[in-house]
Coordinates of C-alpha atoms in Angstrom, one line a residue:
D18 CA 5.8 -21.5 -17.7
I19 CA 8.8 -20.1 -19.5
E20 CA 6.0 -19.1 -22.1
Q21 CA 4.0 -16.7 -20.0
V22 CA 7.7 -15.2 -18.6
M23 CA 9.1 -14.6 -22.0
Q24 CA 6.9 -13.6 -23.1
G25 CA 6.6 -9.9 -21.8
Y26 CA 11.0 -10.3 -21.5
E27 CA 10.2 -10.2 -25.6
R28 CA 7.8 -7.2 -24.8
A29 CA 11.4 -5.6 -22.5
T30 CA 14.1 -5.9 -24.0
E31 CA 12.4 -4.4 -27.7
L32 CA 11.7 -1.1 -25.4
V33 CA 15.0 -1.4 -23.0
P34 CA 17.5 -3.5 -25.7
L35 CA 20.2 -4.2 -22.9
L36 CA 17.8 -7.2 -21.3
G37 CA 18.7 -8.9 -24.1
D38 CA 22.2 -7.7 -23.6
L39 CA 22.0 -9.2 -20.7
G40 CA 20.1 -12.2 -21.0
W41 CA 17.5 -14.8 -19.7
D42 CA 19.1 -16.5 -16.3
A43 CA 16.5 -19.1 -15.3
K44 CA 18.2 -20.1 -12.3
R45 CA 17.9 -16.9 -11.3
S46 CA 14.1 -15.0 -11.9
F47 CA 10.7 -16.2 -10.7
N48 CA 7.1 -15.5 -12.0
G49 CA 5.0 -15.8 -9.4
L50 CA 1.7 -13.1 -8.0
M51 CA 2.4 -10.4 -6.4
S52 CA 0.4 -10.0 -2.6
I53 CA -1.4 -7.0 -2.1
T54 CA -2.4 -5.5 0.9
A55 CA -5.2 -2.9 1.4
D56 CA -2.6 0.1 1.6
G57 CA 0.7 -2.4 0.4
M58 CA 2.7 -2.7 3.1
P59 CA 3.5 -6.2 3.5
L60 CA 1.6 -7.2 6.9
V61 CA 4.5 -8.4 9.6
G62 CA 4.5 -9.4 13.7
E63 CA 2.5 -10.9 15.6
S64 CA -1.4 -11.7 14.7
P65 CA -3.6 -9.2 17.6
E66 CA -6.3 -11.7 17.0
V67 CA -4.0 -14.9 17.9
G68 CA -1.1 -14.4 20.4
G69 CA 1.8 -16.0 19.4
L70 CA 1.6 -16.4 15.5
W71 CA 3.8 -14.2 13.6
L72 CA 2.8 -13.4 10.4
A73 CA 5.2 -11.9 7.7
E74 CA 2.8 -11.3 4.5
A75 CA 3.3 -9.5 1.2
V76 CA 6.8 -9.7 1.2
W77 CA 8.6 -8.7 -2.1
V78 CA 11.7 -9.8 -2.7
K79 CA 12.6 -6.7 -2.8
D80 CA 12.2 -6.1 1.1
A81 CA 13.0 -9.5 2.4
P82 CA 16.4 -9.0 3.5
G83 CA 15.1 -5.6 5.5
I84 CA 11.9 -7.7 6.8
G85 CA 14.2 -9.9 7.8
K86 CA 15.5 -8.1 9.7
V87 CA 13.2 -6.9 12.0
F88 CA 10.5 -9.8 12.0
A89 CA 13.8 -11.8 13.5
D90 CA 13.9 -8.7 16.4
W91 CA 10.9 -8.1 16.7
L92 CA 10.1 -12.0 17.3
V93 CA 13.7 -12.9 19.5
K94 CA 14.2 -9.1 21.5
G95 CA 10.6 -8.0 21.4
R96 CA 11.6 -5.0 19.7
T97 CA 12.7 -3.1 16.5
D98 CA 15.6 -0.9 16.0
W99 CA 13.4 1.5 13.8
D100 CA 8.7 2.3 14.2
P101 CA 7.8 -1.0 12.0
F102 CA 4.4 1.3 12.3
S103 CA 4.1 0.4 8.5
I104 CA 4.4 -2.6 8.0
D105 CA 2.8 -3.8 11.6
I106 CA -0.1 -6.4 11.2
A107 CA -2.0 -4.3 13.8
R108 CA -2.7 -0.2 12.0
F109 CA -5.6 -1.5 10.9
Y110 CA -8.9 -0.5 12.4
A111 CA -11.9 -2.4 13.3
V112 CA -13.7 -0.8 9.8
Q113 CA -10.4 -1.8 8.1
K114 CA -11.2 -5.1 8.1
T115 CA -13.9 -6.1 6.9
P116 CA -14.0 -8.2 4.2
A117 CA -15.9 -5.5 1.4
Y118 CA -13.3 -2.4 3.0
V119 CA -10.5 -5.2 2.3
L120 CA -11.3 -6.3 -1.5
G121 CA -12.5 -2.4 -2.9
R122 CA -9.2 -1.5 -1.4
C123 CA -6.2 -4.5 -2.4
T124 CA -8.3 -4.2 -6.1
E125 CA -8.4 -0.5 -6.1
T126 CA -3.9 -0.7 -4.6
A127 CA -3.3 -3.3 -6.6
K128 CA -4.2 -0.6 -10.5
K129 CA -1.5 1.9 -8.3
V130 CA 1.0 -1.1 -8.5
Y131 CA -0.3 -1.6 -11.8
N132 CA -1.2 1.8 -13.5
P133 CA 0.5 4.5 -10.4
P134 CA -1.8 7.6 -9.7
V135 CA -1.6 10.7 -11.1
H136 CA -0.2 12.5 -7.7
P137 CA 1.3 10.2 -5.1
R138 CA -0.5 11.6 -2.8
E139 CA -4.4 11.0 -5.0
P140 CA -7.4 9.6 -2.8
Y141 CA -8.8 6.0 -2.8
L142 CA -12.2 6.0 -3.4
T143 CA -13.1 2.5 -2.5
G144 CA -13.5 2.1 1.9
R145 CA -14.7 5.7 2.4
D146 CA -17.2 7.3 4.9
L147 CA -16.7 5.1 6.6
R148 CA -16.4 7.6 9.9
R149 CA -16.9 10.4 10.2
G150 CA -15.3 13.3 12.5
P151 CA -17.7 15.8 14.4
F152 CA -17.0 18.3 12.4
W153 CA -17.2 16.8 9.2
P154 CA -21.1 18.7 8.4
R155 CA -18.8 22.1 8.7
E156 CA -16.7 20.6 6.1
Q157 CA -18.9 19.7 4.0
E158 CA -20.5 24.1 4.4
L159 CA -16.8 24.6 3.1
G160 CA -16.1 22.6 0.5
G161 CA -13.4 20.2 2.4
Y162 CA -11.6 18.0 -0.2
F163 CA -11.1 14.4 1.4
M164 CA -9.4 12.2 2.3
E165 CA -9.5 9.0 4.2
A166 CA -6.9 8.0 7.3
A167 CA -7.5 4.7 9.1
G168 CA -11.2 4.8 8.3
W169 CA -12.5 8.7 8.5
E170 CA -12.8 11.0 6.4
R171 CA -10.5 13.8 7.1
A172 CA -10.7 17.1 4.9
H173 CA -7.2 18.1 3.9
G174 CA -8.3 21.4 2.0
Y175 CA -11.3 24.3 1.7
K176 CA -13.0 24.8 -1.5
A177 CA -13.7 27.9 0.7
N178 CA -9.3 28.6 0.1
E179 CA -9.3 29.2 -2.9
H180 CA -9.6 32.6 -3.3
L181 CA -6.0 32.3 -1.1
L182 CA -4.9 31.0 -3.9
A183 CA -4.3 34.1 -5.9
K184 CA -3.1 35.5 -2.9
Y185 CA 0.3 33.3 -1.7
R186 CA 1.4 31.6 -5.3

């Protein structure tokens, strides 16, 4: 819908007049949905559930050439020139594949894309408290500041150590 595109374009040219000088070229532009995953990264590789089914999902235009190269190498040669873990579809654990987790985390990730957090390591609010390690109760007693990784609650600092901040500043 060109009207939808033009509304955003006109507002953008108010903020950055150079865009107006460059002009609008419908042949070199597109408007569509942005595909967002639970961690904001593409899903690439062979499906862990369906052997032989290869996927490249949530690949943004800016990433497409590189992802295409990695995908082709992986599919044809069985390996890539770099570690594909951050985009590997198999990086998610079962607890991260439930409908509730996916909906909550994808919704939150989309908000972080459009309204970046104050700090890049701002913890997620959704998909929390799914797994706890054996030391979780003690870390809780120490005032642990928890972040989630692979469904696990992990302390990244402790309130019990706050008195050390003044010493090391």
